[in-house]
Amino acid sequence: MSALATSRLSAATPRTDAGNHPLGGAGIMIRFALRRERIRTPAWLVIIVGSTMMVAAAFTNLYGDAAERARTAASLGTPAGLAMTGPREYMKNYTLGAMMSQQMIGWVAVVVALLSILIVVRNTRTEEETGRAELVRSMPVGRHAQLFAAIVVAVLANVVLALALGFGLAALKIDSMDLAGSLLYGFAHAAVGIVFVGITAITVQITAHARGAIGMSLAIVGLAYVLRAAGDSGDHDVLSWLSPIGWAQRTYAYVDDRWWPLLLALGLAVITAAIGFWLSTRRDVGAGLRAARLGRGTASAFLQTPIGAAVRLHRGMIIGFAIGAFVLGAMYGSVLGSIKGMLSGVEPLDQALKETGGSLTDAFAAMILVVLAMIAAVFAVIAALRPRAEESGGRAEGLLATGLSRAGWLLSHVVVAMLGGAVVLAAAGFGFGVAGAGATGDQGLIGTLTLSALAYAPAVWVTAGVAVALYGWLPRLAPVAWALVVYSFFVGYLGQILQLPDWMNKLQPFGYVAKVPVHDVTWLPEIVLTAIAAALVIIGIAGLRRRDLDLK
């Protein structure tokens, strides 16, 4: 927050009144939060709404025939198919709207939850971590004003998303997707997002670090998705009713149009947000409820090196992402044994997989490996952007005041980010292979799919390299690196199904990796991608050496 903004805050809120009220100064804090989010959040909303509308339009072309949709419902009616999509209730009248709700809510709701988590963390724990919150609290601002502002802005973003999805889908005038169902479809997503606004209001009180709060919230998102998948795949859906994502899917938008499950989400959001406000009174500014553990009296020789310090900072996130990638890989691997029956007759998927070549199992594995590679890319970008947080938080200044060079400091983080990305890939491929071997009886899948996943490492490194290059020269624009990850996921995963032109696939690094395990690894693209990643890192280091540190 700039000195000008701080002075405006001081002038706008009389100290005697606003400072004594818990929400004093909340109005101007909301304005600050809206200004901070004026670019990032609208960009997220445009991507989510735009991609949803593209998928809806594509469904019209791909599944316009009722017989085609009936065959698709029959193929996805297996436990594995329901775990990957949604509850069976949608299949009773498998219209385009029902298909859209069943197949999209589960995935998109995870993205909406991530958006909500980032908004709350960015406007609360990150502000405390960088010391700006302490400066604000020295002004006539109430104790709860900052958390209240973050919640208001996050909820507002979800409401805007719901309205945009609702009116946008209704405007497409697709049969069975009327305005009422479209609005329910939109608010089902918003409900999940608002639940995680409340949950994150708690996690930001527990830990003193933004990455810790994000990690805990994402772990709960993963648990919610697993509960939903386990409940939908069985005969009893009790587990699904324990998940906010399950509540959203049980609105049965475009089928029964039930609004009441959203009341569960609203109630949980109110309760968790109230707990978050209460917990915020139990700690000091900048501290978390969970006390930091005391370290050893002396650091090991490895920890005293730049790379050792970087490993220490990133190890928790590496472990968390590796476990999550392993579990997700195992979920996909568990359906490999029945994949032929699942996809038989689903013409668009059949066609997409035939274009990939090889057996149906190998083609499906090649498609899923792209999804798993995106998990590694998300980790790599987060880790590559960590130096920015260290710099803005003032911690990098102390390290660079020693004999450590800027290049050595940044390179240590980059090496850990890239090797960590490879670890996450290996974990995802190993989980995919172990579960796939159990489902098919082919033990060779363990090694094959683990090595196939590692083939995407150079592409993951390029995404990290883009983040490093932006950070080095234009640190304020470093988050733009996320656009490459989002674009790569959209084109790489949905491109074949939506039959997007091949040139769009070649605009992202994952489009140059061979479709393993269908085809053998082609080394020239792997080498070129690695060289591009190295060049981007060198460019980023050069930028960091030439600019002033961004200290706040």
Short mmCIF file of C-alpha atoms in Angstrom, two decimals, residues 112-336:
data_model
loop_
_atom_site.label_atom_id
_atom_site.label_comp_id
_atom_site.label_asym_id
_atom_site.label_seq_id
_atom_site.Cartn_x
_atom_site.Cartn_y
_atom_site.Cartn_z
CA VAL A 112 -13.62 -21.26 -8.58
CA ALA A 113 -12.55 -22.47 -5.14
CA LEU A 114 -8.93 -21.72 -6.04
CA LEU A 115 -9.91 -18.21 -7.18
CA SER A 116 -11.67 -17.55 -3.86
CA ILE A 117 -8.75 -18.88 -1.82
CA LEU A 118 -6.26 -16.66 -3.62
CA ILE A 119 -8.40 -13.52 -3.19
CA VAL A 120 -8.77 -14.01 0.56
CA VAL A 121 -5.13 -14.95 1.14
CA ARG A 122 -3.84 -12.07 -1.00
CA ASN A 123 -5.86 -9.50 0.94
CA THR A 124 -5.21 -10.87 4.43
CA ARG A 125 -2.28 -13.15 5.18
CA THR A 126 -0.07 -11.81 2.39
CA GLU A 127 -0.65 -8.27 3.69
CA GLU A 128 0.40 -9.39 7.17
CA GLU A 129 3.38 -11.34 5.84
CA THR A 130 4.73 -8.29 4.03
CA GLY A 131 4.13 -5.98 6.99
CA ARG A 132 1.61 -3.78 5.19
CA ALA A 133 -1.22 -4.94 7.47
CA GLU A 134 0.65 -3.66 10.51
CA LEU A 135 0.97 -0.26 8.86
CA VAL A 136 -2.75 -0.25 8.08
CA ARG A 137 -3.66 -1.30 11.61
CA SER A 138 -1.70 1.67 12.96
CA MET A 139 -4.35 3.79 11.22
CA PRO A 140 -7.94 4.17 12.51
CA VAL A 141 -9.02 0.80 11.14
CA GLY A 142 -11.06 -1.75 13.05
CA ARG A 143 -9.64 -5.16 13.92
CA HIS A 144 -11.90 -7.05 11.52
CA ALA A 145 -11.95 -4.51 8.68
CA GLN A 146 -9.28 -6.17 6.56
CA LEU A 147 -10.72 -9.70 6.79
CA PHE A 148 -14.22 -8.31 6.22
CA ALA A 149 -13.04 -6.47 3.10
CA ALA A 150 -11.36 -9.59 1.72
CA ILE A 151 -14.52 -11.64 2.27
CA VAL A 152 -16.75 -8.99 0.67
CA VAL A 153 -14.55 -8.75 -2.42
CA ALA A 154 -14.28 -12.54 -2.78
CA VAL A 155 -18.04 -13.00 -2.40
CA LEU A 156 -18.66 -10.19 -4.88
CA ALA A 157 -16.37 -11.90 -7.40
CA ASN A 158 -18.34 -15.14 -7.01
CA VAL A 159 -21.68 -13.37 -7.46
CA VAL A 160 -20.43 -11.64 -10.61
CA LEU A 161 -19.20 -15.00 -11.87
CA ALA A 162 -22.58 -16.61 -11.18
CA LEU A 163 -24.46 -13.88 -13.04
CA ALA A 164 -22.03 -13.93 -15.96
CA LEU A 165 -22.31 -17.72 -16.28
CA GLY A 166 -26.08 -17.62 -15.95
CA PHE A 167 -26.83 -14.88 -18.45
CA GLY A 168 -23.97 -15.95 -20.75
CA LEU A 169 -25.16 -19.55 -21.07
CA ALA A 170 -28.79 -18.46 -21.46
CA ALA A 171 -27.72 -16.10 -24.25
CA LEU A 172 -26.42 -19.07 -26.24
CA LYS A 173 -30.06 -20.23 -26.57
CA ILE A 174 -29.10 -23.89 -26.40
CA ASP A 175 -32.00 -26.30 -26.12
CA SER A 176 -32.66 -27.33 -22.46
CA MET A 177 -30.43 -24.53 -21.10
CA ASP A 178 -32.97 -21.89 -20.08
CA LEU A 179 -32.30 -18.79 -17.96
CA ALA A 180 -33.47 -20.32 -14.66
CA GLY A 181 -31.27 -23.39 -15.07
CA SER A 182 -28.34 -21.29 -16.24
CA LEU A 183 -28.57 -18.99 -13.21
CA LEU A 184 -28.68 -22.04 -10.93
CA TYR A 185 -25.67 -23.47 -12.78
CA GLY A 186 -23.79 -20.22 -12.17
CA PHE A 187 -24.75 -19.90 -8.50
CA ALA A 188 -23.83 -23.56 -7.89
CA HIS A 189 -20.26 -22.61 -8.79
CA ALA A 190 -20.46 -19.44 -6.72
CA ALA A 191 -21.69 -21.43 -3.71
CA VAL A 192 -18.57 -23.59 -3.76
CA GLY A 193 -16.41 -20.48 -4.08
CA ILE A 194 -18.15 -18.75 -1.17
CA VAL A 195 -17.73 -21.84 1.03
CA PHE A 196 -13.99 -21.69 0.45
CA VAL A 197 -14.00 -17.97 1.18
CA GLY A 198 -15.17 -18.90 4.68
CA ILE A 199 -12.77 -21.84 4.99
CA THR A 200 -9.84 -19.67 3.95
CA ALA A 201 -10.90 -17.07 6.52
CA ILE A 202 -9.98 -19.78 9.05
CA THR A 203 -6.78 -21.08 7.44
CA VAL A 204 -5.28 -17.57 7.22
CA GLN A 205 -5.60 -17.39 11.02
CA ILE A 206 -3.81 -20.70 11.61
CA THR A 207 -0.54 -20.14 9.81
CA ALA A 208 1.74 -17.13 9.63
CA HIS A 209 2.52 -17.71 5.95
CA ALA A 210 0.43 -17.19 2.83
CA ARG A 211 1.67 -20.37 1.18
CA GLY A 212 0.69 -22.35 4.28
CA ALA A 213 -2.84 -20.94 4.20
CA ILE A 214 -3.14 -21.72 0.48
CA GLY A 215 -1.82 -25.24 1.03
CA MET A 216 -4.29 -25.99 3.81
CA SER A 217 -7.21 -24.62 1.81
CA LEU A 218 -6.19 -26.59 -1.29
CA ALA A 219 -5.94 -29.75 0.80
CA ILE A 220 -9.56 -29.22 1.85
CA VAL A 221 -10.51 -28.66 -1.80
CA GLY A 222 -8.86 -31.98 -2.65
CA LEU A 223 -10.69 -33.72 0.18
CA ALA A 224 -14.00 -32.25 -1.00
CA TYR A 225 -13.38 -33.52 -4.53
CA VAL A 226 -12.40 -37.01 -3.36
CA LEU A 227 -15.49 -37.23 -1.12
CA ARG A 228 -17.65 -36.17 -4.05
CA ALA A 229 -16.06 -38.72 -6.39
CA ALA A 230 -16.29 -41.55 -3.85
CA GLY A 231 -19.93 -40.77 -3.08
CA ASP A 232 -21.00 -40.50 -6.71
CA SER A 233 -19.30 -43.76 -7.70
CA GLY A 234 -21.04 -45.86 -5.03
CA ASP A 235 -24.62 -46.91 -4.46
CA HIS A 236 -24.98 -44.50 -1.52
CA ASP A 237 -24.14 -40.85 -1.90
CA VAL A 238 -23.64 -40.04 1.80
CA LEU A 239 -20.02 -39.07 1.18
CA SER A 240 -21.09 -36.62 -1.55
CA TRP A 241 -23.31 -34.83 0.95
CA LEU A 242 -20.17 -34.13 3.02
CA SER A 243 -18.65 -32.14 0.16
CA PRO A 244 -19.53 -28.59 -0.97
CA ILE A 245 -18.81 -29.73 -4.53
CA GLY A 246 -21.35 -32.52 -4.01
CA TRP A 247 -23.92 -29.94 -2.86
CA ALA A 248 -23.36 -27.91 -6.02
CA GLN A 249 -23.84 -30.98 -8.22
CA ARG A 250 -27.00 -31.93 -6.34
CA THR A 251 -28.75 -28.78 -7.42
CA TYR A 252 -29.30 -30.78 -10.63
CA ALA A 253 -29.24 -27.65 -12.74
CA TYR A 254 -31.14 -28.07 -16.02
CA VAL A 255 -32.79 -31.24 -14.60
CA ASP A 256 -34.68 -30.58 -11.37
CA ASP A 257 -33.40 -27.03 -10.72
CA ARG A 258 -33.12 -27.42 -6.95
CA TRP A 259 -31.89 -24.29 -5.15
CA TRP A 260 -32.09 -25.56 -1.58
CA PRO A 261 -28.69 -27.39 -1.55
CA LEU A 262 -27.11 -23.96 -1.94
CA LEU A 263 -28.47 -23.07 1.52
CA LEU A 264 -26.09 -25.69 2.96
CA ALA A 265 -23.20 -23.91 1.29
CA LEU A 266 -24.41 -20.52 2.51
CA GLY A 267 -24.77 -21.81 6.06
CA LEU A 268 -21.31 -23.36 6.10
CA ALA A 269 -19.82 -20.17 4.65
CA VAL A 270 -21.43 -18.03 7.38
CA ILE A 271 -20.27 -20.40 10.13
CA THR A 272 -16.69 -20.68 8.88
CA ALA A 273 -16.41 -16.92 8.32
CA ALA A 274 -17.67 -16.29 11.88
CA ILE A 275 -15.06 -18.73 13.18
CA GLY A 276 -12.43 -16.90 11.17
CA PHE A 277 -13.37 -13.55 12.74
CA TRP A 278 -13.31 -15.11 16.20
CA LEU A 279 -9.94 -16.77 15.65
CA SER A 280 -8.48 -13.46 14.43
CA THR A 281 -9.02 -12.09 17.96
CA ARG A 282 -6.91 -14.89 19.43
CA ARG A 283 -3.62 -13.93 17.81
CA ASP A 284 -1.33 -10.98 17.17
CA VAL A 285 -1.00 -9.21 13.82
CA GLY A 286 1.54 -11.06 11.68
CA ALA A 287 1.41 -14.21 13.80
CA GLY A 288 -0.52 -17.42 13.31
CA LEU A 289 -2.40 -19.53 15.83
CA ARG A 290 0.01 -22.35 15.16
CA ALA A 291 3.26 -21.32 16.77
CA ALA A 292 6.35 -21.67 14.65
CA ARG A 293 8.59 -24.49 15.79
CA LEU A 294 11.94 -23.55 17.20
CA GLY A 295 14.77 -24.57 14.92
CA ARG A 296 18.06 -26.10 15.86
CA GLY A 297 20.65 -23.94 17.51
CA THR A 298 22.96 -24.35 14.54
CA ALA A 299 22.10 -24.93 10.90
CA SER A 300 23.49 -27.91 9.02
CA ALA A 301 26.17 -27.32 6.41
CA PHE A 302 23.62 -27.96 3.65
CA LEU A 303 21.11 -25.52 5.08
CA GLN A 304 23.74 -22.80 5.07
CA THR A 305 24.02 -23.03 1.29
CA PRO A 306 21.63 -21.12 -1.03
CA ILE A 307 20.25 -24.34 -2.47
CA GLY A 308 19.77 -25.79 1.03
CA ALA A 309 17.80 -22.75 2.15
CA ALA A 310 15.66 -22.94 -1.00
CA VAL A 311 14.95 -26.65 -0.43
CA ARG A 312 13.91 -25.85 3.14
CA LEU A 313 11.48 -23.18 1.94
CA HIS A 314 9.94 -25.31 -0.80
CA ARG A 315 9.98 -28.80 0.73
CA GLY A 316 6.51 -28.63 2.30
CA MET A 317 4.92 -27.60 -0.98
CA ILE A 318 6.87 -30.26 -2.90
CA ILE A 319 5.61 -32.97 -0.54
CA GLY A 320 2.04 -31.67 -0.65
CA PHE A 321 1.90 -31.43 -4.45
CA ALA A 322 3.57 -34.83 -4.86
CA ILE A 323 0.98 -36.49 -2.60
CA GLY A 324 -1.88 -34.73 -4.37
CA ALA A 325 -0.51 -35.64 -7.81
CA PHE A 326 -0.06 -39.27 -6.72
CA VAL A 327 -3.67 -39.48 -5.50
CA LEU A 328 -5.05 -37.84 -8.66
CA GLY A 329 -2.92 -40.13 -10.82
CA ALA A 330 -4.16 -43.16 -8.89
CA MET A 331 -7.78 -42.06 -9.40
CA TYR A 332 -7.29 -41.96 -13.16
CA GLY A 333 -5.26 -45.17 -13.13
CA SER A 334 -8.06 -47.04 -11.39
CA VAL A 335 -10.29 -46.67 -14.47
CA LEU A 336 -7.73 -47.91 -17.01
#
